[in-house]
Each structure stands twice: as structure tokens, then as C-alpha cells.
Amino acid sequence: NELDRFLGRTLDPGDRVMLVSFERSLHVRVPFTDNWKELATGLAEIEMLTGYAEQLATERRSVIQRIDHSRDALEASSHVDGFAKAVHHDLLLSINSLKNLVDTLGGLPGRKAVLYVSDGIPMSPGEDLFYLVDSTMTTEGGTDLGASYYRARREFRELTAKANTNRVAFYTLEAAGLRSHSSLSAEYGQRENSMIEADVMWDANHEEPLLQMADKTGGLASLNTNNIDGALETMQQDFDNYYSLGFSPTHSVKGRFYDLEVKVKRPGTEVRHRSGYRDKSVETRISEGTMATLLYGTEANPLDVR
């Protein structure tokens, strides 16, 4: 298991890792620990879980078949709409669970990162199938309106803003590897071009959130590769090599979210950083610290105050 080996060589003294899985809701598989054997056992248990990606791909193929047997674009769009609605519902559950997770991490001290391993998460559920209907059937005004109804760009922006607020960086790893397109199947030969476009749209749709989550929070994204070890090695280098910049803001604490921009004078140098921060009040910080202690059993009390 690549993740098992990654944690085995990456954990340093003082590092703590928690394993969490998502099956319609978050499940803490292993609470925060520095015990590598506990983490290895937890990863082995997670590996036995049934993934949702294959089920989603099967349902998508079923919708494509129903599109083929539809009398007109209206009937075909209704099949796509039902599929998109169900995927959108699960998508919102995933995003809200991630929001709750990064909220609970807000009161923890030190550098915080979430390694998000997934087969991809859609930015606009059903967009590729709405396009397929639009490109193969006569429609009035196109089907983009149906696709736009299920777009989740605002929800993903809220997620990355929460992560930045709580100083959490996302490192996203696409576990699906190199994808094989359904458009390569002989059963789609009569409309090969449309299926190719739909499959390309499907891939981009599932990769965009992984890129955004990492880019907006100062992390890294690894997509569309079978070299998982190489991707994890790059992330390990990122964990081992970093520095912190701090400044005292001139504004008073208002609870607002402020954009951040970091410029580097050295030519050819690239800098990654979170896109902004929220100035939290003392009361908010105390509340978050208390919540983190209750949930994770951690506390910061260097003066031994009682």
C-alpha cells in the first residue's frame, strides 16, 4: 500500500495523523496518533471498503443507454436530470463534511494538512451527459441551463475559504490513475466524437475541484497518473521543506476574510501560498481551542494555567 509506506517514511517526532473515510458521512477510522502501526491497521481496513466510483460509472453508463432509447431530447434530459440530482446531493454531503472537518481542525496548533485521496469529485454533476444530449439531439436553447443548476463552484469556494481560515492546506491525490474512456467502447461507435467530448468533460469536471482545493490553500494536486509513489514523494518534499511568513495587520479585528498576495523577487522562482485569511477574535480562538481539545484531546497550555 503506497499510503502505508508514505506514512512510514514521512512521520517525524511530534507529527500526528488521523485517518478519516467518507461513506455518506465522515467516519474517524483512527483518531490522531503518532503510532505508525495503528495507522497501518487503519489503512488496511479502509482498503477493504467498497468505493463509490465504480457504482457511479455504472450508473452513468446506464443513463447513456437510456439517452439512446429516448424518444426526444426532453425525455433524455429527464434521465440526465435525475442522475445529476442524485450526484449533486451526495456532492453536497461530501463538501459539508469537509467543511466540518476543517472547522474542527481550526483550534489545533501547528501546521495542518489534509491529504484528500479520491477518484475525483464533480464540479458540475451531469454536465457531460447534458452536453451529450445537446450534441446528439435537437434541443431548444441547449441544455446548459440544466447543467448550471447543479454546479458547485460557490460551495467549493466556501470550502477553500474555511480551510484558509483554519490554516489547513489540501493535498489532493486522484486515486483513479490514468482513466480509460467509455468512448473507446465499440458500442458508442456511431457517435464516437460526442462520446469523446463527453468523456473529456467528465474527466475535467472531476479534476477541477481537486486542483482548486490544493491551489487555493497552498497545497499540491496530483492527477491522472499511475505513479502514486512519485506523487507522494513530491508531497513529502513539500512537508519537509517550507517556511512561514508573518505580519501584523494594521486593521482591527473584524472577522473579515482578507486576500493574500506573496511576491518573489528571485527570477524563475514560484511560490505557493494560501489565498487569504480571516482575522479571528480572541473569543473565536478560545472557542475553537476548546472544541479541538474536546474532540481530539489536544491542548496548548505552555504556562500550565489551571
CSV table of C-alpha atoms in Angstrom, one decimal, residues 35 86 90 120 129 208 233 276 281-282 294 302:
chain,number,residue,atom,x,y,z
A,35,ASN,CA,1.7,5.3,16.2
A,86,ALA,CA,-28.6,12.3,-7.0
A,90,ASP,CA,-24.0,13.3,-2.5
A,120,GLY,CA,-12.3,12.7,-8.3
A,129,LEU,CA,-24.4,14.0,-20.1
A,208,GLU,CA,-11.2,20.8,-11.3
A,233,GLU,CA,7.3,11.7,-2.8
A,276,GLY,CA,-6.3,34.5,2.1
A,281,SER,CA,-11.3,37.4,17.5
A,282,VAL,CA,-9.8,36.1,20.8
A,294,LEU,CA,-12.9,18.1,23.4
A,302,PRO,CA,2.6,26.4,27.9
